DNA sequence: GTACGGAGTGAATCCGCCA
DNA sequence: GTGGCGGATTCACTCCGTA
């Protein structure tokens, strides 16, 4: 196991984060991503209108006896995380209205300085079955730096490239973790609140550099570690449930990182002009994967921010294609081909069509 | 000026809300909408608490003092609003990450029970000019009831209708207040944070009924009053800046309310209940007639008192159905089928609909 | 193979009136 | 206040079986 200044790297420490965090050195990690218990407190069994019962979160780790108990717990892990963070470090926390106001208020009191809050808008949220409230369709992320005014990492150009060459906004549209990505054991979900990798992809790419150290004190099924490994960041997870630890270890073990240049070349050139990055976030393409111009050569490599690298050329699928065509106006979606698992070549546009319509913004925009 | 139990209605009280709120009666208003200031400097000057003098050079203490001053201010107006609210009342607060975590945490501590948080996603936000953070493209609204478990108004059907017959979600897409709606004086914005009427329209329609009383302790340019008047709700505004008071008065004066039926016919309440026995009384069903669970089996017999007998079970259409569904809450009207004279099976609800038209729209005299 | 329909499900503080 | 009981209430997506 790699280790830097007493900080173990790329591993999972099994145990309660309130016991393990105090053993970690100060000023050691670049970023913390925390997905703490939400303290949901659903009062009764919930049924859908078709009489099926909702498999709600009722895990023991999500139960607190009072608001005060939750605050005590929150203050403890937040202040330890602050100590462990480098002065230039930032903290991400995700939550819902059940807990995010507790967390947000406490982190301000501890000296964190909020840089943004972000809303993860779920394209496929659970409806409100009983018509009693608004459908809870989002979760909130707070992004804060350890100390007001310190330098911090924000990869503005990478975020812009990932977002159709427009500034990345505070509203993020992503589906919940379903389908093949959702880890299941004997058909049962392995973790009740597994986060989608697309969410962590954006978090990690926005606020860390390759080689940075990311701490996740509520590691769960290990999404943070999986994305960190893909993007050549170091991770350190803390998780107290040995079953989750085992699941996360196996998951991360199976990850093949993107080729290093695909990650390191990010930020070196200009931005693309098309939402190509969404295919990466969705996992339809991987950083480092080759693309073939007109289905043949030359070959290009996909970078982690949605740019291509082809020989000495770097840029969007359109920019590079245009250069290859002596500046003729062209559409990269039709000119670049990817190889699918069967070995056949198809134009990128196939993937764009496949990309769930869920990725695009809702239509009702009164 | 109209007035109910010492509460002036449809008017603006000029003065600081911390001075005026204590003069209002308790348990008097149905809803509060608050758009509080979050300018710490302003609050610091006006509401500085009587604490020991702190060293302004020390960043930590400076931060503590500002947060504390803001919290003191927030706790004061929130707790007064809670007193003035009816037990069945709800509170809305809008803010950004600068203040919403203070407000959210404090209102929970004061006993408010959060029902939802909502995000107003701006279709036209101000970009981040420095490229140092994500573009702030949203504001957060918290919707909370005065007391956990109390009855509250949520016009589910009205919200659903407003959203193309889909449940209204917690993400609201609305432009900022621009164009003709934006009040200008000599070309200058009359108020720096004028809220769009579309936002208040949704808030008011969701959580109040015609004739309800809405209190806005930070009235500003009077958007709350304008929408309340349009929708036949009463408003009471508090605003300390006489210029804003004047602007808001003129604005509301010019509003023409919607035609009353257009507001009253909005389906905000349940329809009167029709007991199953009424079908027997009306002769649409006969005692002894069989009913079929979900159109198949088991079969039940209608008793003369409107109960069903199904095997060893006896009870209402709901009770028996519930027992057959392992105690899942259910609606017997949709689960039991009757056979009509042609031999076809239909849910009981068909008969209820026939009856209800007869019940509520009696024929004119023959 | 493909098209289609039905079943399953997801971080959710999820009923309300009346006696 | 509380117990009893009538009855209102779901969206987007995936998976799987069948034609």
PDB file of C-alpha atoms in Angstrom, chain B residues 13-209:
ATOM      1  CA  UNK B  13     -46.956  48.391   7.166  1.00  0.00           C
ATOM      2  CA  UNK B  14     -43.977  50.679   6.949  1.00  0.00           C
ATOM      3  CA  UNK B  15     -41.227  49.862   9.391  1.00  0.00           C
ATOM      4  CA  UNK B  16     -38.697  47.285  10.489  1.00  0.00           C
ATOM      5  CA  UNK B  17     -40.208  43.836  10.657  1.00  0.00           C
ATOM      6  CA  UNK B  18     -38.481  43.169  13.995  1.00  0.00           C
ATOM      7  CA  UNK B  19     -40.482  46.026  15.449  1.00  0.00           C
ATOM      8  CA  UNK B  20     -43.757  45.448  13.668  1.00  0.00           C
ATOM      9  CA  UNK B  21     -44.067  41.678  13.867  1.00  0.00           C
ATOM     10  CA  UNK B  22     -44.353  41.700  17.693  1.00  0.00           C
ATOM     11  CA  UNK B  23     -47.418  43.923  17.378  1.00  0.00           C
ATOM     12  CA  UNK B  24     -49.310  41.417  15.260  1.00  0.00           C
ATOM     13  CA  UNK B  25     -51.700  38.896  16.850  1.00  0.00           C
ATOM     14  CA  UNK B  26     -50.772  35.233  17.268  1.00  0.00           C
ATOM     15  CA  UNK B  27     -52.176  32.379  15.173  1.00  0.00           C
ATOM     16  CA  UNK B  28     -53.471  34.787  12.581  1.00  0.00           C
ATOM     17  CA  UNK B  29     -51.998  34.158   9.122  1.00  0.00           C
ATOM     18  CA  UNK B  30     -52.141  31.154   6.822  1.00  0.00           C
ATOM     19  CA  UNK B  31     -48.819  31.506   5.050  1.00  0.00           C
ATOM     20  CA  UNK B  32     -45.611  33.499   5.283  1.00  0.00           C
ATOM     21  CA  UNK B  33     -43.405  34.213   2.319  1.00  0.00           C
ATOM     22  CA  UNK B  34     -40.021  35.660   3.264  1.00  0.00           C
ATOM     23  CA  UNK B  35     -37.223  36.885   1.053  1.00  0.00           C
ATOM     24  CA  UNK B  36     -34.826  38.039   3.762  1.00  0.00           C
ATOM     25  CA  UNK B  37     -31.701  40.085   3.122  1.00  0.00           C
ATOM     26  CA  UNK B  38     -28.410  38.300   3.386  1.00  0.00           C
ATOM     27  CA  UNK B  39     -26.082  41.221   3.195  1.00  0.00           C
ATOM     28  CA  UNK B  40     -24.025  40.555   6.297  1.00  0.00           C
ATOM     29  CA  UNK B  41     -22.638  44.069   6.375  1.00  0.00           C
ATOM     30  CA  UNK B  42     -26.098  45.558   6.474  1.00  0.00           C
ATOM     31  CA  UNK B  43     -27.247  43.187   9.148  1.00  0.00           C
ATOM     32  CA  UNK B  44     -24.123  43.726  11.110  1.00  0.00           C
ATOM     33  CA  UNK B  45     -24.772  47.437  11.328  1.00  0.00           C
ATOM     34  CA  UNK B  46     -28.429  47.126  12.166  1.00  0.00           C
ATOM     35  CA  UNK B  47     -28.740  44.137  14.405  1.00  0.00           C
ATOM     36  CA  UNK B  48     -25.419  43.832  16.113  1.00  0.00           C
ATOM     37  CA  UNK B  49     -26.009  41.777  19.244  1.00  0.00           C
ATOM     38  CA  UNK B  50     -24.760  42.967  22.583  1.00  0.00           C
ATOM     39  CA  UNK B  51     -21.786  40.683  22.827  1.00  0.00           C
ATOM     40  CA  UNK B  52     -18.315  41.461  24.063  1.00  0.00           C
ATOM     41  CA  UNK B  53     -16.180  43.466  21.740  1.00  0.00           C
ATOM     42  CA  UNK B  54     -14.081  41.283  19.491  1.00  0.00           C
ATOM     43  CA  UNK B  55     -10.904  41.919  17.623  1.00  0.00           C
ATOM     44  CA  UNK B  56     -11.864  42.866  14.091  1.00  0.00           C
ATOM     45  CA  UNK B  57      -8.431  41.948  12.813  1.00  0.00           C
ATOM     46  CA  UNK B  58      -8.882  38.306  13.691  1.00  0.00           C
ATOM     47  CA  UNK B  59     -10.583  36.626  10.755  1.00  0.00           C
ATOM     48  CA  UNK B  60     -12.028  33.881  12.848  1.00  0.00           C
ATOM     49  CA  UNK B  61     -13.713  36.206  15.295  1.00  0.00           C
ATOM     50  CA  UNK B  62     -14.843  38.515  12.592  1.00  0.00           C
ATOM     51  CA  UNK B  63     -16.541  35.641  10.884  1.00  0.00           C
ATOM     52  CA  UNK B  64     -18.076  34.474  14.123  1.00  0.00           C
ATOM     53  CA  UNK B  65     -19.474  37.870  14.889  1.00  0.00           C
ATOM     54  CA  UNK B  66     -21.020  38.262  11.447  1.00  0.00           C
ATOM     55  CA  UNK B  67     -22.567  34.832  11.486  1.00  0.00           C
ATOM     56  CA  UNK B  68     -23.835  35.381  14.992  1.00  0.00           C
ATOM     57  CA  UNK B  69     -25.360  38.725  14.119  1.00  0.00           C
ATOM     58  CA  UNK B  70     -27.087  37.242  11.124  1.00  0.00           C
ATOM     59  CA  UNK B  71     -28.306  34.295  13.166  1.00  0.00           C
ATOM     60  CA  UNK B  72     -29.685  36.598  15.851  1.00  0.00           C
ATOM     61  CA  UNK B  73     -31.572  38.578  13.260  1.00  0.00           C
ATOM     62  CA  UNK B  74     -32.824  35.427  11.551  1.00  0.00           C
ATOM     63  CA  UNK B  75     -33.959  33.752  14.737  1.00  0.00           C
ATOM     64  CA  UNK B  76     -35.851  36.884  15.721  1.00  0.00           C
ATOM     65  CA  UNK B  77     -37.950  37.263  12.600  1.00  0.00           C
ATOM     66  CA  UNK B  78     -38.453  33.521  12.159  1.00  0.00           C
ATOM     67  CA  UNK B  79     -39.770  33.024  15.657  1.00  0.00           C
ATOM     68  CA  UNK B  80     -42.100  36.008  15.371  1.00  0.00           C
ATOM     69  CA  UNK B  81     -43.420  34.672  12.083  1.00  0.00           C
ATOM     70  CA  UNK B  82     -43.984  31.325  13.709  1.00  0.00           C
ATOM     71  CA  UNK B  83     -46.008  32.934  16.459  1.00  0.00           C
ATOM     72  CA  UNK B  84     -48.124  34.867  13.975  1.00  0.00           C
ATOM     73  CA  UNK B  85     -48.772  31.777  11.847  1.00  0.00           C
ATOM     74  CA  UNK B  86     -51.819  29.642  12.450  1.00  0.00           C
ATOM     75  CA  UNK B  87     -51.006  26.116  13.612  1.00  0.00           C
ATOM     76  CA  UNK B  88     -51.961  24.915  10.160  1.00  0.00           C
ATOM     77  CA  UNK B  89     -49.817  27.545   8.482  1.00  0.00           C
ATOM     78  CA  UNK B  90     -46.701  27.171   6.391  1.00  0.00           C
ATOM     79  CA  UNK B  91     -43.622  29.280   5.800  1.00  0.00           C
ATOM     80  CA  UNK B  92     -41.650  29.841   2.624  1.00  0.00           C
ATOM     81  CA  UNK B  93     -38.136  31.282   2.640  1.00  0.00           C
ATOM     82  CA  UNK B  94     -35.973  31.960  -0.376  1.00  0.00           C
ATOM     83  CA  UNK B  95     -32.215  32.369  -0.320  1.00  0.00           C
ATOM     84  CA  UNK B  96     -28.829  31.419  -1.704  1.00  0.00           C
ATOM     85  CA  UNK B  97     -25.921  29.556  -0.202  1.00  0.00           C
ATOM     86  CA  UNK B  98     -24.861  32.738   1.571  1.00  0.00           C
ATOM     87  CA  UNK B  99     -27.776  32.556   3.972  1.00  0.00           C
ATOM     88  CA  UNK B 100     -30.037  29.583   3.304  1.00  0.00           C
ATOM     89  CA  UNK B 101     -28.108  27.199   5.553  1.00  0.00           C
ATOM     90  CA  UNK B 102     -28.367  29.642   8.438  1.00  0.00           C
ATOM     91  CA  UNK B 103     -32.093  30.046   7.836  1.00  0.00           C
ATOM     92  CA  UNK B 104     -32.757  26.349   7.299  1.00  0.00           C
ATOM     93  CA  UNK B 105     -30.915  25.246  10.414  1.00  0.00           C
ATOM     94  CA  UNK B 106     -32.569  27.887  12.597  1.00  0.00           C
ATOM     95  CA  UNK B 107     -36.082  27.228  11.431  1.00  0.00           C
ATOM     96  CA  UNK B 108     -35.615  23.560  12.241  1.00  0.00           C
ATOM     97  CA  UNK B 109     -34.428  24.517  15.707  1.00  0.00           C
ATOM     98  CA  UNK B 110     -37.472  26.739  16.194  1.00  0.00           C
ATOM     99  CA  UNK B 111     -39.772  23.801  15.563  1.00  0.00           C
ATOM    100  CA  UNK B 112     -40.679  24.327  11.939  1.00  0.00           C
ATOM    101  CA  UNK B 113     -40.960  21.045  10.039  1.00  0.00           C
ATOM    102  CA  UNK B 114     -39.569  21.108   6.531  1.00  0.00           C
ATOM    103  CA  UNK B 115     -41.980  19.834   3.897  1.00  0.00           C
ATOM    104  CA  UNK B 116     -39.811  20.347   0.824  1.00  0.00           C
ATOM    105  CA  UNK B 117     -36.960  22.319  -0.455  1.00  0.00           C
ATOM    106  CA  UNK B 118     -37.309  23.617  -3.965  1.00  0.00           C
ATOM    107  CA  UNK B 119     -34.790  24.976  -6.403  1.00  0.00           C
ATOM    108  CA  UNK B 120     -35.597  27.901  -8.628  1.00  0.00           C
ATOM    109  CA  UNK B 121     -33.423  27.285 -11.646  1.00  0.00           C
ATOM    110  CA  UNK B 122     -32.811  30.461 -13.551  1.00  0.00           C
ATOM    111  CA  UNK B 123     -32.998  30.088 -17.269  1.00  0.00           C
ATOM    112  CA  UNK B 124     -30.978  33.282 -17.615  1.00  0.00           C
ATOM    113  CA  UNK B 125     -28.515  33.500 -14.713  1.00  0.00           C
ATOM    114  CA  UNK B 126     -25.662  35.959 -14.465  1.00  0.00           C
ATOM    115  CA  UNK B 127     -22.515  34.191 -15.675  1.00  0.00           C
ATOM    116  CA  UNK B 128     -19.468  33.824 -13.466  1.00  0.00           C
ATOM    117  CA  UNK B 129     -17.188  36.413 -14.994  1.00  0.00           C
ATOM    118  CA  UNK B 130     -13.965  35.333 -13.355  1.00  0.00           C
ATOM    119  CA  UNK B 131     -14.129  31.654 -14.165  1.00  0.00           C
ATOM    120  CA  UNK B 132     -13.361  30.847 -10.546  1.00  0.00           C
ATOM    121  CA  UNK B 133     -16.475  28.875  -9.625  1.00  0.00           C
ATOM    122  CA  UNK B 134     -19.568  27.279 -11.069  1.00  0.00           C
ATOM    123  CA  UNK B 135     -22.154  29.675 -12.398  1.00  0.00           C
ATOM    124  CA  UNK B 136     -24.734  30.276  -9.693  1.00  0.00           C
ATOM    125  CA  UNK B 137     -27.835  29.376 -11.617  1.00  0.00           C
ATOM    126  CA  UNK B 138     -30.305  28.668  -8.844  1.00  0.00           C
ATOM    127  CA  UNK B 139     -31.826  29.880  -5.618  1.00  0.00           C
ATOM    128  CA  UNK B 140     -33.275  27.681  -2.914  1.00  0.00           C
ATOM    129  CA  UNK B 141     -36.727  27.840  -1.349  1.00  0.00           C
ATOM    130  CA  UNK B 142     -37.603  26.059   1.877  1.00  0.00           C
ATOM    131  CA  UNK B 143     -41.223  25.203   2.524  1.00  0.00           C
ATOM    132  CA  UNK B 144     -41.972  24.315   6.137  1.00  0.00           C
ATOM    133  CA  UNK B 145     -45.005  23.909   8.322  1.00  0.00           C
ATOM    134  CA  UNK B 146     -45.352  25.523  11.736  1.00  0.00           C
ATOM    135  CA  UNK B 147     -45.766  22.221  13.531  1.00  0.00           C
ATOM    136  CA  UNK B 148     -44.806  18.707  12.551  1.00  0.00           C
ATOM    137  CA  UNK B 149     -47.808  16.595  11.829  1.00  0.00           C
ATOM    138  CA  UNK B 150     -50.356  19.415  11.620  1.00  0.00           C
ATOM    139  CA  UNK B 151     -52.702  19.699   8.700  1.00  0.00           C
ATOM    140  CA  UNK B 152     -51.423  21.988   5.975  1.00  0.00           C
ATOM    141  CA  UNK B 153     -52.603  23.193   2.599  1.00  0.00           C
ATOM    142  CA  UNK B 154     -51.027  21.657  -0.478  1.00  0.00           C
ATOM    143  CA  UNK B 155     -53.051  21.936  -3.635  1.00  0.00           C
ATOM    144  CA  UNK B 156     -51.690  18.846  -5.250  1.00  0.00           C
ATOM    145  CA  UNK B 157     -54.130  18.792  -8.145  1.00  0.00           C
ATOM    146  CA  UNK B 158     -53.610  22.457  -8.928  1.00  0.00           C
ATOM    147  CA  UNK B 159     -49.860  21.939  -9.074  1.00  0.00           C
ATOM    148  CA  UNK B 160     -50.252  18.871 -11.221  1.00  0.00           C
ATOM    149  CA  UNK B 161     -52.490  20.723 -13.620  1.00  0.00           C
ATOM    150  CA  UNK B 162     -49.978  23.547 -13.809  1.00  0.00           C
ATOM    151  CA  UNK B 163     -47.298  21.070 -14.832  1.00  0.00           C
ATOM    152  CA  UNK B 164     -48.925  19.408 -17.818  1.00  0.00           C
ATOM    153  CA  UNK B 165     -50.645  16.817 -15.654  1.00  0.00           C
ATOM    154  CA  UNK B 166     -47.473  15.521 -14.115  1.00  0.00           C
ATOM    155  CA  UNK B 167     -46.641  15.895 -10.441  1.00  0.00           C
ATOM    156  CA  UNK B 168     -44.954  19.200  -9.739  1.00  0.00           C
ATOM    157  CA  UNK B 169     -41.341  18.507  -8.874  1.00  0.00           C
ATOM    158  CA  UNK B 170     -38.889  20.319  -6.649  1.00  0.00           C
ATOM    159  CA  UNK B 171     -37.026  21.852  -9.614  1.00  0.00           C
ATOM    160  CA  UNK B 172     -38.665  24.986 -10.984  1.00  0.00           C
ATOM    161  CA  UNK B 173     -37.467  26.538 -14.238  1.00  0.00           C
ATOM    162  CA  UNK B 174     -38.243  30.213 -14.379  1.00  0.00           C
ATOM    163  CA  UNK B 175     -36.520  33.237 -15.862  1.00  0.00           C
ATOM    164  CA  UNK B 176     -35.372  36.042 -13.588  1.00  0.00           C
ATOM    165  CA  UNK B 177     -37.485  39.136 -13.420  1.00  0.00           C
ATOM    166  CA  UNK B 178     -36.752  41.058 -16.611  1.00  0.00           C
ATOM    167  CA  UNK B 179     -38.512  42.968 -19.359  1.00  0.00           C
ATOM    168  CA  UNK B 180     -41.776  44.734 -18.704  1.00  0.00           C
ATOM    169  CA  UNK B 181     -42.248  42.999 -15.393  1.00  0.00           C
ATOM    170  CA  UNK B 182     -39.125  44.578 -13.954  1.00  0.00           C
ATOM    171  CA  UNK B 183     -40.029  47.837 -12.291  1.00  0.00           C
ATOM    172  CA  UNK B 184     -37.742  50.658 -13.347  1.00  0.00           C
ATOM    173  CA  UNK B 185     -37.490  54.260 -12.299  1.00  0.00           C
ATOM    174  CA  UNK B 186     -35.651  56.503 -14.722  1.00  0.00           C
ATOM    175  CA  UNK B 187     -34.257  53.390 -16.326  1.00  0.00           C
ATOM    176  CA  UNK B 188     -32.785  52.118 -13.077  1.00  0.00           C
ATOM    177  CA  UNK B 189     -33.959  48.949 -11.373  1.00  0.00           C
ATOM    178  CA  UNK B 190     -36.349  50.011  -8.639  1.00  0.00           C
ATOM    179  CA  UNK B 191     -35.398  47.039  -6.470  1.00  0.00           C
ATOM    180  CA  UNK B 192     -32.240  44.985  -6.794  1.00  0.00           C
ATOM    181  CA  UNK B 193     -33.789  41.607  -6.074  1.00  0.00           C
ATOM    182  CA  UNK B 194     -37.319  41.838  -7.442  1.00  0.00           C
ATOM    183  CA  UNK B 195     -38.740  38.322  -7.653  1.00  0.00           C
ATOM    184  CA  UNK B 196     -40.677  37.179 -10.710  1.00  0.00           C
ATOM    185  CA  UNK B 197     -44.425  36.883 -10.309  1.00  0.00           C
ATOM    186  CA  UNK B 198     -44.291  33.399 -11.823  1.00  0.00           C
ATOM    187  CA  UNK B 199     -42.384  32.221  -8.765  1.00  0.00           C
ATOM    188  CA  UNK B 200     -44.912  33.645  -6.329  1.00  0.00           C
ATOM    189  CA  UNK B 201     -47.795  32.408  -8.444  1.00  0.00           C
ATOM    190  CA  UNK B 202     -46.634  28.875  -7.909  1.00  0.00           C
ATOM    191  CA  UNK B 203     -45.970  29.420  -4.206  1.00  0.00           C
ATOM    192  CA  UNK B 204     -49.357  30.998  -3.556  1.00  0.00           C
ATOM    193  CA  UNK B 205     -51.360  28.574  -5.650  1.00  0.00           C
ATOM    194  CA  UNK B 206     -49.649  25.589  -4.059  1.00  0.00           C
ATOM    195  CA  UNK B 207     -50.006  26.441  -0.408  1.00  0.00           C
ATOM    196  CA  UNK B 208     -53.025  28.698   0.125  1.00  0.00           C
ATOM    197  CA  UNK B 209     -56.718  28.834  -0.628  1.00  0.00           C
TER     198      UNK B 209
END
